Amino acid sequence: MHKRIFYPVVMIILISLLAGLLGGCSQPPAADPLSVRVESIEGSVSVLSVSGETRKLSNQDSLQPGDKVTTEDYASCRIVYENGTETTLGSGTSVIVNQADSSGVRLNVTMGKVWIKVKHLIIGEETFETETRQVNAAVRGTLFYVDAGSGESTYIALLDGILAAGGSEAELPNTAAEAGAETAWLEPFQQLEVSGTENKNIESLKSGLNVNELLESADRPLLQQMLLDLQERIGEGISADQRLSDLAKQLEEALKDLASEARGLLDYVLTDKDIYSVSMKGGYLDEKSGILYRSIQSEFPKEITFFTNAGEVKWSSAVLQAKPVIFRIHDPKLINKDEIGILDQLTELGLSIYPKVAGWKPLNASGEVADGYSEYIPINGASGLPIEELMRRNGQQPADYEFVDIQG
């Protein structure tokens, strides 16, 4: 990973659809509006309209010029334009749709990470221009990735198509031969990293694509969309570049690794295999939020008593649960006991205010620790990821489960 020096930067992404500009007309025809909609929403995604109203977005919601779309942590969505171009937003990303018509689309990326698929148009020539305080870039029929961070730097990775880049005052080249010191001509599998506001020699900032850096930078939803778009290009014969096939295989392996890691943590909550012959699994602790997730895997008890720092919290359900139940226990220092006779205890490690290990003492009919079990049996998984993200990495949908909040 390259070490970057950060300075303020604002990213503006411009899609220009150049059709009929050389027809001899003294004035260009009036631009027709393009429909813009949001798809593939995961997590919390909101829009701030030009009127100042903020609302949550749902799939197929339309966007209007001036709308600002924001994804929260571990959230994502796709912005789909009528012309076939798509922009996938990663976690913690904000973009403003400044313009969307047949003369161009202007997308202001104020922070975060986006994956962009620009499709060729039958009606004319399509150009996608990216402008920052350090560099302007124009692309055609391209697949590329942009990491604007917190708005302080720009990283561009080009996978297919062409990209011309230059300083804010430079005239962008139309061919590789026209590129000079203040401009650069990127070809597939090249990248550009720009920091600061006084970069004059853009060409020197160009380098070959560091695939590991790209895979480390991109969020899981971006990696998934990246793979789908690469497979589309390869399957349709749009590009014969063997490097696309090789990268697709690397993306598949990276996503498999994420799924395997998530599955290992989810086994503490969702596995059907009952290792300790009891109905309630040990759970998964989201260290960032301090929420402990647990679920019932066998016959559902009539009532469960949760012993928390705030006292006993009883939970019971009068109706048959249509979905598997996952408890969100908002008390990181939890002692749990249910009717089946399982005593659960969380322990603290060192000076940490949140326990890193959960365990239980299976009790026999006399209330003693059952034979074959130690004082504490570590069965809890912990990381800084919310369980919803773990599910998605493992190909599961949070909507397939019933989440019940237990307030300690």
mmCIF file of C-alpha atoms in Angstrom:
data_model
loop_
_atom_site.group_PDB
_atom_site.id
_atom_site.type_symbol
_atom_site.label_atom_id
_atom_site.label_comp_id
_atom_site.label_asym_id
_atom_site.label_seq_id
_atom_site.Cartn_x
_atom_site.Cartn_y
_atom_site.Cartn_z
ATOM 1 C CA MET A 1 0.000 0.000 0.000
ATOM 2 C CA HIS A 2 1.384 3.347 -0.986
ATOM 3 C CA LYS A 3 1.745 5.919 1.732
ATOM 4 C CA ARG A 4 -0.346 8.962 0.894
ATOM 5 C CA ILE A 5 -0.064 12.554 2.015
ATOM 6 C CA PHE A 6 -3.547 14.033 2.251
ATOM 7 C CA TYR A 7 -4.713 17.526 1.381
ATOM 8 C CA PRO A 8 -8.209 18.889 0.776
ATOM 9 C CA VAL A 9 -9.846 17.625 -2.411
ATOM 10 C CA VAL A 10 -13.313 17.764 -3.900
ATOM 11 C CA MET A 11 -14.274 15.143 -6.483
ATOM 12 C CA ILE A 12 -16.711 15.875 -9.281
ATOM 13 C CA ILE A 13 -17.709 13.187 -11.731
ATOM 14 C CA LEU A 14 -19.145 14.282 -15.076
ATOM 15 C CA ILE A 15 -20.697 12.078 -17.705
ATOM 16 C CA SER A 16 -20.999 13.846 -21.084
ATOM 17 C CA LEU A 17 -23.047 12.288 -23.830
ATOM 18 C CA LEU A 18 -21.676 13.960 -26.967
ATOM 19 C CA ALA A 19 -24.279 13.371 -29.686
ATOM 20 C CA GLY A 20 -24.925 15.577 -32.696
ATOM 21 C CA LEU A 21 -22.533 18.346 -31.661
ATOM 22 C CA LEU A 22 -20.965 18.618 -35.119
ATOM 23 C CA GLY A 23 -24.163 18.739 -37.158
ATOM 24 C CA GLY A 24 -23.675 22.341 -38.235
ATOM 25 C CA CYS A 25 -26.328 23.693 -35.864
ATOM 26 C CA SER A 26 -25.660 27.078 -34.382
ATOM 27 C CA GLN A 27 -27.241 25.951 -31.110
ATOM 28 C CA PRO A 28 -27.337 22.483 -29.593
ATOM 29 C CA PRO A 29 -30.771 20.854 -29.222
ATOM 30 C CA ALA A 30 -32.496 21.007 -25.851
ATOM 31 C CA ALA A 31 -31.300 18.283 -23.502
ATOM 32 C CA ASP A 32 -33.732 15.533 -22.600
ATOM 33 C CA PRO A 33 -33.825 14.494 -18.942
ATOM 34 C CA LEU A 34 -32.502 11.065 -18.007
ATOM 35 C CA SER A 35 -34.306 8.940 -15.471
ATOM 36 C CA VAL A 36 -32.132 8.071 -12.480
ATOM 37 C CA ARG A 37 -33.081 5.452 -9.905
ATOM 38 C CA VAL A 38 -31.580 3.686 -6.916
ATOM 39 C CA GLU A 39 -31.219 -0.093 -6.771
ATOM 40 C CA SER A 40 -29.574 -2.855 -4.707
ATOM 41 C CA ILE A 41 -29.843 -0.994 -1.398
ATOM 42 C CA GLU A 42 -28.135 -2.619 1.571
ATOM 43 C CA GLY A 43 -28.258 -1.060 5.019
ATOM 44 C CA SER A 44 -29.220 2.556 5.634
ATOM 45 C CA VAL A 45 -29.159 4.856 2.584
ATOM 46 C CA SER A 46 -30.683 8.338 2.639
ATOM 47 C CA VAL A 47 -31.169 11.261 0.294
ATOM 48 C CA LEU A 48 -31.063 14.994 1.017
ATOM 49 C CA SER A 49 -33.106 16.912 -1.544
ATOM 50 C CA VAL A 50 -32.449 20.467 -2.684
ATOM 51 C CA SER A 51 -35.426 21.527 -0.538
ATOM 52 C CA GLY A 52 -33.575 20.350 2.567
ATOM 53 C CA GLU A 53 -35.755 17.276 3.191
ATOM 54 C CA THR A 54 -33.972 14.084 4.262
ATOM 55 C CA ARG A 55 -35.580 10.674 3.771
ATOM 56 C CA LYS A 56 -34.588 7.031 3.648
ATOM 57 C CA LEU A 57 -34.270 5.553 0.188
ATOM 58 C CA SER A 58 -35.915 2.360 -1.030
ATOM 59 C CA ASN A 59 -35.178 0.313 -4.124
ATOM 60 C CA GLN A 60 -36.457 1.879 -7.365
ATOM 61 C CA ASP A 61 -36.749 5.358 -5.824
ATOM 62 C CA SER A 62 -36.034 8.116 -8.352
ATOM 63 C CA LEU A 63 -33.403 10.789 -7.931
ATOM 64 C CA GLN A 64 -33.606 14.388 -9.075
ATOM 65 C CA PRO A 65 -30.858 16.881 -9.925
ATOM 66 C CA GLY A 66 -29.365 18.249 -6.719
ATOM 67 C CA ASP A 67 -30.147 15.164 -4.612
ATOM 68 C CA LYS A 68 -27.371 14.093 -2.242
ATOM 69 C CA VAL A 69 -27.228 10.342 -1.593
ATOM 70 C CA THR A 70 -25.404 9.077 1.497
ATOM 71 C CA THR A 71 -24.646 5.520 2.568
ATOM 72 C CA GLU A 72 -24.041 4.839 6.248
ATOM 73 C CA ASP A 73 -21.380 2.463 7.559
ATOM 74 C CA TYR A 74 -21.649 -0.975 5.919
ATOM 75 C CA ALA A 75 -24.361 0.274 3.576
ATOM 76 C CA SER A 76 -24.327 0.467 -0.210
ATOM 77 C CA CYS A 77 -26.483 1.083 -3.279
ATOM 78 C CA ARG A 78 -26.341 1.469 -7.051
ATOM 79 C CA ILE A 79 -27.328 4.597 -8.952
ATOM 80 C CA VAL A 80 -28.583 3.529 -12.386
ATOM 81 C CA TYR A 81 -28.967 5.975 -15.274
ATOM 82 C CA GLU A 82 -31.315 5.551 -18.195
ATOM 83 C CA ASN A 83 -28.370 5.305 -20.609
ATOM 84 C CA GLY A 84 -27.038 2.164 -18.894
ATOM 85 C CA THR A 85 -24.250 3.766 -16.901
ATOM 86 C CA GLU A 86 -24.107 2.680 -13.253
ATOM 87 C CA THR A 87 -22.366 3.968 -10.142
ATOM 88 C CA THR A 88 -22.092 1.681 -7.116
ATOM 89 C CA LEU A 89 -21.591 3.435 -3.772
ATOM 90 C CA GLY A 90 -19.628 1.765 -1.007
ATOM 91 C CA SER A 91 -19.812 2.259 2.752
ATOM 92 C CA GLY A 92 -19.741 5.799 4.123
ATOM 93 C CA THR A 93 -20.042 7.485 0.718
ATOM 94 C CA SER A 94 -21.776 10.725 -0.281
ATOM 95 C CA VAL A 95 -22.530 11.833 -3.840
ATOM 96 C CA ILE A 96 -24.611 14.653 -5.321
ATOM 97 C CA VAL A 97 -26.427 14.182 -8.620
ATOM 98 C CA ASN A 98 -25.973 17.685 -9.991
ATOM 99 C CA GLN A 99 -27.175 16.996 -13.525
ATOM 100 C CA ALA A 100 -28.822 14.109 -15.379
ATOM 101 C CA ASP A 101 -29.883 14.719 -18.990
ATOM 102 C CA SER A 102 -28.838 13.828 -22.522
ATOM 103 C CA SER A 103 -26.148 16.511 -22.518
ATOM 104 C CA GLY A 104 -24.417 15.065 -19.489
ATOM 105 C CA VAL A 105 -24.504 13.752 -15.964
ATOM 106 C CA ARG A 106 -22.570 15.535 -13.242
ATOM 107 C CA LEU A 107 -21.938 13.556 -10.097
ATOM 108 C CA ASN A 108 -20.160 15.223 -7.187
ATOM 109 C CA VAL A 109 -18.474 12.620 -4.972
ATOM 110 C CA THR A 110 -17.748 14.387 -1.707
ATOM 111 C CA MET A 111 -16.321 11.346 0.088
ATOM 112 C CA GLY A 112 -16.113 7.588 -0.052
ATOM 113 C CA LYS A 113 -15.638 4.918 -2.699
ATOM 114 C CA VAL A 114 -17.449 4.267 -5.959
ATOM 115 C CA TRP A 115 -17.257 1.688 -8.738
ATOM 116 C CA ILE A 116 -18.321 2.994 -12.137
ATOM 117 C CA LYS A 117 -19.459 1.189 -15.268
ATOM 118 C CA VAL A 118 -19.780 3.494 -18.277
ATOM 119 C CA LYS A 119 -21.543 1.877 -21.222
ATOM 120 C CA HIS A 120 -21.229 2.821 -24.888
ATOM 121 C CA LEU A 121 -24.261 4.436 -26.484
ATOM 122 C CA ILE A 122 -25.645 3.652 -29.912
ATOM 123 C CA ILE A 123 -26.857 7.230 -30.323
ATOM 124 C CA GLY A 124 -23.465 8.830 -29.903
ATOM 125 C CA GLU A 125 -20.168 8.999 -28.126
ATOM 126 C CA GLU A 126 -20.132 8.703 -24.344
ATOM 127 C CA THR A 127 -17.496 10.363 -22.196
ATOM 128 C CA PHE A 128 -17.164 10.251 -18.448
ATOM 129 C CA GLU A 129 -15.163 13.087 -16.923
ATOM 130 C CA THR A 130 -13.812 13.202 -13.390
ATOM 131 C CA GLU A 131 -12.690 16.490 -11.888
ATOM 132 C CA THR A 132 -10.898 17.059 -8.591
ATOM 133 C CA ARG A 133 -8.828 19.896 -7.190
ATOM 134 C CA GLN A 134 -5.754 18.048 -8.421
ATOM 135 C CA VAL A 135 -6.825 16.333 -11.628
ATOM 136 C CA ASN A 136 -9.432 16.175 -14.376
ATOM 137 C CA ALA A 137 -10.026 12.862 -16.135
ATOM 138 C CA ALA A 138 -12.125 11.801 -19.138
ATOM 139 C CA VAL A 139 -12.991 8.199 -19.956
ATOM 140 C CA ARG A 140 -15.021 6.217 -22.494
ATOM 141 C CA GLY A 141 -16.782 2.873 -22.290
ATOM 142 C CA THR A 142 -14.908 2.198 -19.115
ATOM 143 C CA LEU A 143 -14.792 0.211 -15.895
ATOM 144 C CA PHE A 144 -12.985 2.045 -13.147
ATOM 145 C CA TYR A 145 -12.817 2.531 -9.388
ATOM 146 C CA VAL A 146 -12.477 5.772 -7.438
ATOM 147 C CA ASP A 147 -11.519 6.150 -3.789
ATOM 148 C CA ALA A 148 -12.016 9.738 -2.629
ATOM 149 C CA GLY A 149 -11.436 8.862 1.034
ATOM 150 C CA SER A 150 -12.734 11.560 3.315
ATOM 151 C CA GLY A 151 -12.409 14.105 0.511
ATOM 152 C CA GLU A 152 -8.661 14.631 0.883
ATOM 153 C CA SER A 153 -7.194 12.525 -1.929
ATOM 154 C CA THR A 154 -8.039 10.745 -5.161
ATOM 155 C CA TYR A 155 -7.165 7.187 -6.191
ATOM 156 C CA ILE A 156 -8.317 5.936 -9.596
ATOM 157 C CA ALA A 157 -7.915 2.364 -10.844
ATOM 158 C CA LEU A 158 -8.722 1.774 -14.520
ATOM 159 C CA LEU A 159 -9.654 -1.774 -15.530
ATOM 160 C CA ASP A 160 -11.078 -1.346 -19.018
ATOM 161 C CA GLY A 161 -11.333 1.444 -21.570
ATOM 162 C CA ILE A 162 -9.256 4.607 -21.688
ATOM 163 C CA LEU A 163 -8.759 7.522 -19.307
ATOM 164 C CA ALA A 164 -7.177 10.890 -20.030
ATOM 165 C CA ALA A 165 -6.096 12.922 -17.004
ATOM 166 C CA GLY A 166 -4.604 16.317 -16.380
ATOM 167 C CA GLY A 167 -4.264 19.158 -13.912
ATOM 168 C CA SER A 168 -7.175 21.488 -13.307
ATOM 169 C CA GLU A 169 -5.885 23.971 -15.908
ATOM 170 C CA ALA A 170 -4.576 21.422 -18.413
ATOM 171 C CA GLU A 171 -6.253 20.612 -21.724
ATOM 172 C CA LEU A 172 -6.982 16.899 -21.722
ATOM 173 C CA PRO A 173 -5.408 14.897 -24.540
ATOM 174 C CA ASN A 174 -7.514 13.116 -27.151
ATOM 175 C CA THR A 175 -4.819 10.527 -27.855
ATOM 176 C CA ALA A 176 -1.854 9.038 -26.035
ATOM 177 C CA ALA A 177 0.504 10.964 -28.302
ATOM 178 C CA GLU A 178 -0.932 14.272 -27.093
ATOM 179 C CA ALA A 179 -0.245 13.548 -23.418
ATOM 180 C CA GLY A 180 2.470 15.678 -21.826
ATOM 181 C CA ALA A 181 3.994 16.199 -18.398
ATOM 182 C CA GLU A 182 0.845 17.888 -17.101
ATOM 183 C CA THR A 183 -1.415 15.219 -18.538
ATOM 184 C CA ALA A 184 -1.534 11.431 -18.517
ATOM 185 C CA TRP A 185 -3.104 8.777 -20.723
ATOM 186 C CA LEU A 186 -4.184 5.741 -18.721
ATOM 187 C CA GLU A 187 -4.713 2.368 -20.324
ATOM 188 C CA PRO A 188 -6.292 -0.728 -18.756
ATOM 189 C CA PHE A 189 -4.679 -1.896 -15.525
ATOM 190 C CA GLN A 190 -3.091 1.409 -14.679
ATOM 191 C CA GLN A 191 -3.786 3.615 -11.667
ATOM 192 C CA LEU A 192 -3.407 7.217 -10.608
ATOM 193 C CA GLU A 193 -2.915 8.500 -7.065
ATOM 194 C CA VAL A 194 -3.093 12.234 -6.474
ATOM 195 C CA SER A 195 -2.690 14.167 -3.225
ATOM 196 C CA GLY A 196 -2.226 17.893 -2.704
ATOM 197 C CA THR A 197 -3.413 20.853 -4.716
ATOM 198 C CA GLU A 198 -0.307 21.875 -6.635
ATOM 199 C CA ASN A 199 0.394 18.757 -8.713
ATOM 200 C CA LYS A 200 1.802 19.774 -12.089
ATOM 201 C CA ASN A 201 3.393 16.556 -13.310
ATOM 202 C CA ILE A 202 0.371 14.266 -13.469
ATOM 203 C CA GLU A 203 2.175 11.833 -15.747
ATOM 204 C CA SER A 204 4.643 10.975 -12.960
ATOM 205 C CA LEU A 205 1.771 9.897 -10.686
ATOM 206 C CA LYS A 206 0.639 7.155 -13.067
ATOM 207 C CA SER A 207 1.683 3.575 -12.390
ATOM 208 C CA GLY A 208 0.746 -0.009 -13.114
ATOM 209 C CA LEU A 209 -2.289 -1.299 -11.255
ATOM 210 C CA ASN A 210 -1.529 -2.722 -7.823
ATOM 211 C CA VAL A 211 -4.254 -5.375 -7.632
ATOM 212 C CA ASN A 212 -3.708 -6.049 -3.924
ATOM 213 C CA GLU A 213 -4.158 -2.355 -3.168
ATOM 214 C CA LEU A 214 -7.394 -2.317 -5.152
ATOM 215 C CA LEU A 215 -8.756 -5.408 -3.381
ATOM 216 C CA GLU A 216 -7.841 -3.982 0.017
ATOM 217 C CA SER A 217 -9.376 -0.593 -0.716
ATOM 218 C CA ALA A 218 -12.757 -1.678 -2.105
ATOM 219 C CA ASP A 219 -15.713 -2.661 0.099
ATOM 220 C CA ARG A 220 -17.440 -6.022 -0.254
ATOM 221 C CA PRO A 221 -20.412 -4.639 -2.300
ATOM 222 C CA LEU A 222 -17.977 -2.929 -4.678
ATOM 223 C CA LEU A 223 -15.948 -6.119 -5.084
ATOM 224 C CA GLN A 224 -19.146 -8.046 -5.843
ATOM 225 C CA GLN A 225 -20.314 -5.532 -8.461
ATOM 226 C CA MET A 226 -16.807 -5.346 -9.880
ATOM 227 C CA LEU A 227 -16.846 -9.116 -10.392
ATOM 228 C CA LEU A 228 -20.286 -9.053 -12.044
ATOM 229 C CA ASP A 229 -19.249 -6.308 -14.464
ATOM 230 C CA LEU A 230 -15.975 -8.035 -15.328
ATOM 231 C CA GLN A 231 -17.836 -11.288 -15.993
ATOM 232 C CA GLU A 232 -20.250 -9.349 -18.218
ATOM 233 C CA ARG A 233 -17.401 -7.884 -20.261
ATOM 234 C CA ILE A 234 -15.693 -11.264 -20.542
ATOM 235 C CA GLY A 235 -18.882 -13.202 -21.336
ATOM 236 C CA GLU A 236 -20.077 -10.772 -24.000
ATOM 237 C CA GLY A 237 -16.669 -10.667 -25.616
ATOM 238 C CA ILE A 238 -16.487 -6.897 -25.086
ATOM 239 C CA SER A 239 -12.889 -7.243 -23.965
ATOM 240 C CA ALA A 240 -10.386 -9.998 -24.750
ATOM 241 C CA ASP A 241 -7.890 -8.799 -22.148
ATOM 242 C CA GLN A 242 -6.724 -11.901 -20.270
ATOM 243 C CA ARG A 243 -5.970 -9.699 -17.274
ATOM 244 C CA LEU A 244 -9.712 -9.196 -16.764
ATOM 245 C CA SER A 245 -10.185 -12.954 -16.464
ATOM 246 C CA ASP A 246 -7.271 -13.221 -14.055
ATOM 247 C CA LEU A 247 -8.641 -10.379 -11.918
ATOM 248 C CA ALA A 248 -12.103 -11.972 -11.925
ATOM 249 C CA LYS A 249 -10.566 -15.114 -10.415
ATOM 250 C CA GLN A 250 -8.802 -13.022 -7.758
ATOM 251 C CA LEU A 251 -12.080 -11.275 -6.941
ATOM 252 C CA GLU A 252 -13.818 -14.633 -6.567
ATOM 253 C CA GLU A 253 -11.128 -15.802 -4.148
ATOM 254 C CA ALA A 254 -11.264 -12.546 -2.155
ATOM 255 C CA LEU A 255 -15.043 -12.826 -1.788
ATOM 256 C CA LYS A 256 -14.751 -16.487 -0.794
ATOM 257 C CA ASP A 257 -12.284 -15.504 1.931
ATOM 258 C CA LEU A 258 -14.689 -12.863 3.249
ATOM 259 C CA ALA A 259 -17.520 -15.402 3.239
ATOM 260 C CA SER A 260 -15.426 -18.017 5.034
ATOM 261 C CA GLU A 261 -14.416 -15.569 7.767
ATOM 262 C CA ALA A 262 -18.020 -14.431 8.208
ATOM 263 C CA ARG A 263 -19.292 -17.999 8.300
ATOM 264 C CA GLY A 264 -16.873 -18.835 11.102
ATOM 265 C CA LEU A 265 -18.243 -15.994 13.229
ATOM 266 C CA LEU A 266 -21.880 -16.668 12.334
ATOM 267 C CA ASP A 267 -21.499 -20.286 13.444
ATOM 268 C CA TYR A 268 -21.582 -18.978 17.003
ATOM 269 C CA VAL A 269 -25.097 -17.682 16.356
ATOM 270 C CA LEU A 270 -26.745 -19.404 13.420
ATOM 271 C CA THR A 271 -25.262 -22.869 13.127
ATOM 272 C CA ASP A 272 -27.655 -25.822 13.264
ATOM 273 C CA LYS A 273 -24.955 -27.966 14.826
ATOM 274 C CA ASP A 274 -25.471 -27.873 18.598
ATOM 275 C CA ILE A 275 -21.936 -28.500 19.852
ATOM 276 C CA TYR A 276 -22.803 -28.348 23.537
ATOM 277 C CA SER A 277 -26.264 -29.991 23.337
ATOM 278 C CA VAL A 278 -28.121 -26.879 24.423
ATOM 279 C CA SER A 279 -30.639 -24.718 22.657
ATOM 280 C CA MET A 280 -29.064 -21.264 22.911
ATOM 281 C CA LYS A 281 -25.785 -20.620 21.138
ATOM 282 C CA GLY A 282 -23.045 -18.573 22.769
ATOM 283 C CA GLY A 283 -23.381 -15.622 20.459
ATOM 284 C CA TYR A 284 -21.469 -13.065 18.457
ATOM 285 C CA LEU A 285 -20.283 -9.786 19.967
ATOM 286 C CA ASP A 286 -20.137 -6.666 17.810
ATOM 287 C CA GLU A 287 -17.261 -4.937 19.559
ATOM 288 C CA LYS A 288 -18.012 -1.618 17.900
ATOM 289 C CA SER A 289 -21.587 -1.357 19.162
ATOM 290 C CA GLY A 290 -21.279 -3.614 22.225
ATOM 291 C CA ILE A 291 -24.286 -5.666 21.101
ATOM 292 C CA LEU A 292 -24.310 -9.406 21.760
ATOM 293 C CA TYR A 293 -26.261 -11.517 19.237
ATOM 294 C CA ARG A 294 -27.717 -14.876 20.255
ATOM 295 C CA SER A 295 -30.278 -17.207 18.768
ATOM 296 C CA ILE A 296 -32.433 -20.215 19.604
ATOM 297 C CA GLN A 297 -31.719 -23.246 17.432
ATOM 298 C CA SER A 298 -33.913 -25.988 18.936
ATOM 299 C CA GLU A 299 -37.362 -26.060 20.554
ATOM 300 C CA PHE A 300 -38.336 -22.548 21.564
ATOM 301 C CA PRO A 301 -38.749 -22.120 25.365
ATOM 302 C CA LYS A 302 -41.873 -20.379 26.626
ATOM 303 C CA GLU A 303 -39.846 -17.746 28.424
ATOM 304 C CA ILE A 304 -36.228 -16.628 28.666
ATOM 305 C CA THR A 305 -34.844 -14.556 31.510
ATOM 306 C CA PHE A 306 -31.862 -12.410 30.641
ATOM 307 C CA PHE A 307 -29.784 -11.293 33.623
ATOM 308 C CA THR A 308 -28.201 -7.976 32.719
ATOM 309 C CA ASN A 309 -26.454 -5.160 34.543
ATOM 310 C CA ALA A 310 -29.797 -3.367 34.751
ATOM 311 C CA GLY A 311 -31.519 -6.400 36.252
ATOM 312 C CA GLU A 312 -33.671 -9.231 34.935
ATOM 313 C CA VAL A 313 -35.254 -8.877 31.523
ATOM 314 C CA LYS A 314 -37.897 -11.471 30.670
ATOM 315 C CA TRP A 315 -38.902 -12.244 27.136
ATOM 316 C CA SER A 316 -41.661 -14.505 25.882
ATOM 317 C CA SER A 317 -43.579 -14.857 22.670
ATOM 318 C CA ALA A 318 -47.316 -15.501 22.541
ATOM 319 C CA VAL A 319 -47.241 -16.333 18.828
ATOM 320 C CA LEU A 320 -45.390 -18.920 16.807
ATOM 321 C CA GLN A 321 -42.272 -17.387 15.304
ATOM 322 C CA ALA A 322 -42.424 -17.429 11.500
ATOM 323 C CA LYS A 323 -38.680 -16.763 11.198
ATOM 324 C CA PRO A 324 -35.614 -17.810 13.186
ATOM 325 C CA VAL A 325 -35.147 -15.411 16.113
ATOM 326 C CA ILE A 326 -31.917 -13.549 16.814
ATOM 327 C CA PHE A 327 -31.654 -11.612 20.074
ATOM 328 C CA ARG A 328 -29.814 -8.295 20.081
ATOM 329 C CA ILE A 329 -28.702 -7.934 23.692
ATOM 330 C CA HIS A 330 -27.713 -4.359 24.486
ATOM 331 C CA ASP A 331 -25.602 -5.189 27.516
ATOM 332 C CA PRO A 332 -22.005 -6.282 26.922
ATOM 333 C CA LYS A 333 -21.569 -7.497 30.516
ATOM 334 C CA LEU A 334 -24.290 -10.110 30.438
ATOM 335 C CA ILE A 335 -25.157 -13.112 32.571
ATOM 336 C CA ASN A 336 -27.930 -15.179 31.022
ATOM 337 C CA LYS A 337 -30.023 -18.010 32.462
ATOM 338 C CA ASP A 338 -32.954 -19.741 30.780
ATOM 339 C CA GLU A 339 -35.455 -22.438 31.732
ATOM 340 C CA ILE A 340 -33.314 -25.179 30.256
ATOM 341 C CA GLY A 341 -30.772 -24.671 33.025
ATOM 342 C CA ILE A 342 -27.917 -23.018 31.168
ATOM 343 C CA LEU A 343 -25.896 -20.458 33.072
ATOM 344 C CA ASP A 344 -24.065 -18.057 30.794
ATOM 345 C CA GLN A 345 -21.327 -15.724 31.889
ATOM 346 C CA LEU A 346 -19.307 -13.099 30.075
ATOM 347 C CA THR A 347 -15.811 -12.366 31.304
ATOM 348 C CA GLU A 348 -13.726 -9.223 30.978
ATOM 349 C CA LEU A 349 -10.182 -9.388 29.685
ATOM 350 C CA GLY A 350 -7.648 -6.905 31.024
ATOM 351 C CA LEU A 351 -8.856 -3.327 31.207
ATOM 352 C CA SER A 352 -11.312 -3.657 28.325
ATOM 353 C CA ILE A 353 -14.817 -2.501 29.177
ATOM 354 C CA TYR A 354 -16.244 -5.026 26.700
ATOM 355 C CA PRO A 355 -15.716 -8.751 27.179
ATOM 356 C CA LYS A 356 -13.981 -10.574 24.347
ATOM 357 C CA VAL A 357 -15.021 -14.101 25.337
ATOM 358 C CA ALA A 358 -18.399 -15.557 26.191
ATOM 359 C CA GLY A 359 -18.908 -18.921 27.792
ATOM 360 C CA TRP A 360 -21.459 -20.983 29.633
ATOM 361 C CA LYS A 361 -21.557 -23.612 32.379
ATOM 362 C CA PRO A 362 -23.947 -26.417 31.418
ATOM 363 C CA LEU A 363 -25.614 -27.521 34.655
ATOM 364 C CA ASN A 364 -26.955 -30.926 35.579
ATOM 365 C CA ALA A 365 -30.187 -31.575 37.517
ATOM 366 C CA SER A 366 -28.382 -30.831 40.798
ATOM 367 C CA GLY A 367 -27.261 -27.412 39.594
ATOM 368 C CA GLU A 368 -23.633 -28.476 39.271
ATOM 369 C CA VAL A 369 -21.401 -28.120 36.239
ATOM 370 C CA ALA A 370 -22.065 -31.115 34.000
ATOM 371 C CA ASP A 371 -19.357 -33.725 33.622
ATOM 372 C CA GLY A 372 -16.896 -33.106 30.810
ATOM 373 C CA TYR A 373 -17.217 -29.330 30.804
ATOM 374 C CA SER A 374 -14.698 -26.869 32.109
ATOM 375 C CA GLU A 375 -15.384 -23.756 34.188
ATOM 376 C CA TYR A 376 -15.772 -21.623 31.073
ATOM 377 C CA ILE A 377 -16.264 -22.815 27.528
ATOM 378 C CA PRO A 378 -15.245 -20.081 25.063
ATOM 379 C CA ILE A 379 -17.823 -20.175 22.288
ATOM 380 C CA ASN A 380 -18.320 -16.516 21.414
ATOM 381 C CA GLY A 381 -17.112 -14.837 18.241
ATOM 382 C CA ALA A 382 -16.194 -11.166 18.249
ATOM 383 C CA SER A 383 -15.184 -8.552 15.692
ATOM 384 C CA GLY A 384 -15.986 -4.972 14.731
ATOM 385 C CA LEU A 385 -18.489 -5.928 12.009
ATOM 386 C CA PRO A 386 -22.269 -5.786 12.453
ATOM 387 C CA ILE A 387 -23.979 -9.135 12.085
ATOM 388 C CA GLU A 388 -25.934 -7.889 9.058
ATOM 389 C CA GLU A 389 -22.663 -7.418 7.154
ATOM 390 C CA LEU A 390 -21.484 -10.885 8.183
ATOM 391 C CA MET A 391 -24.728 -12.325 6.825
ATOM 392 C CA ARG A 392 -24.373 -10.563 3.485
ATOM 393 C CA ARG A 393 -20.766 -11.697 3.152
ATOM 394 C CA ASN A 394 -22.006 -15.232 3.667
ATOM 395 C CA GLY A 395 -24.797 -14.907 1.101
ATOM 396 C CA GLN A 396 -27.580 -14.581 3.688
ATOM 397 C CA GLN A 397 -30.204 -11.881 4.039
ATOM 398 C CA PRO A 398 -30.962 -10.233 7.422
ATOM 399 C CA ALA A 399 -34.617 -9.957 6.348
ATOM 400 C CA ASP A 400 -34.886 -13.755 6.659
ATOM 401 C CA TYR A 401 -34.518 -13.463 10.458
ATOM 402 C CA GLU A 402 -36.572 -11.881 13.240
ATOM 403 C CA PHE A 403 -34.433 -9.562 15.360
ATOM 404 C CA VAL A 404 -35.555 -9.046 18.963
ATOM 405 C CA ASP A 405 -33.971 -6.282 21.065
ATOM 406 C CA ILE A 406 -33.215 -6.981 24.729
ATOM 407 C CA GLN A 407 -32.412 -3.764 26.582
ATOM 408 C CA GLY A 408 -30.164 -4.284 29.609
#
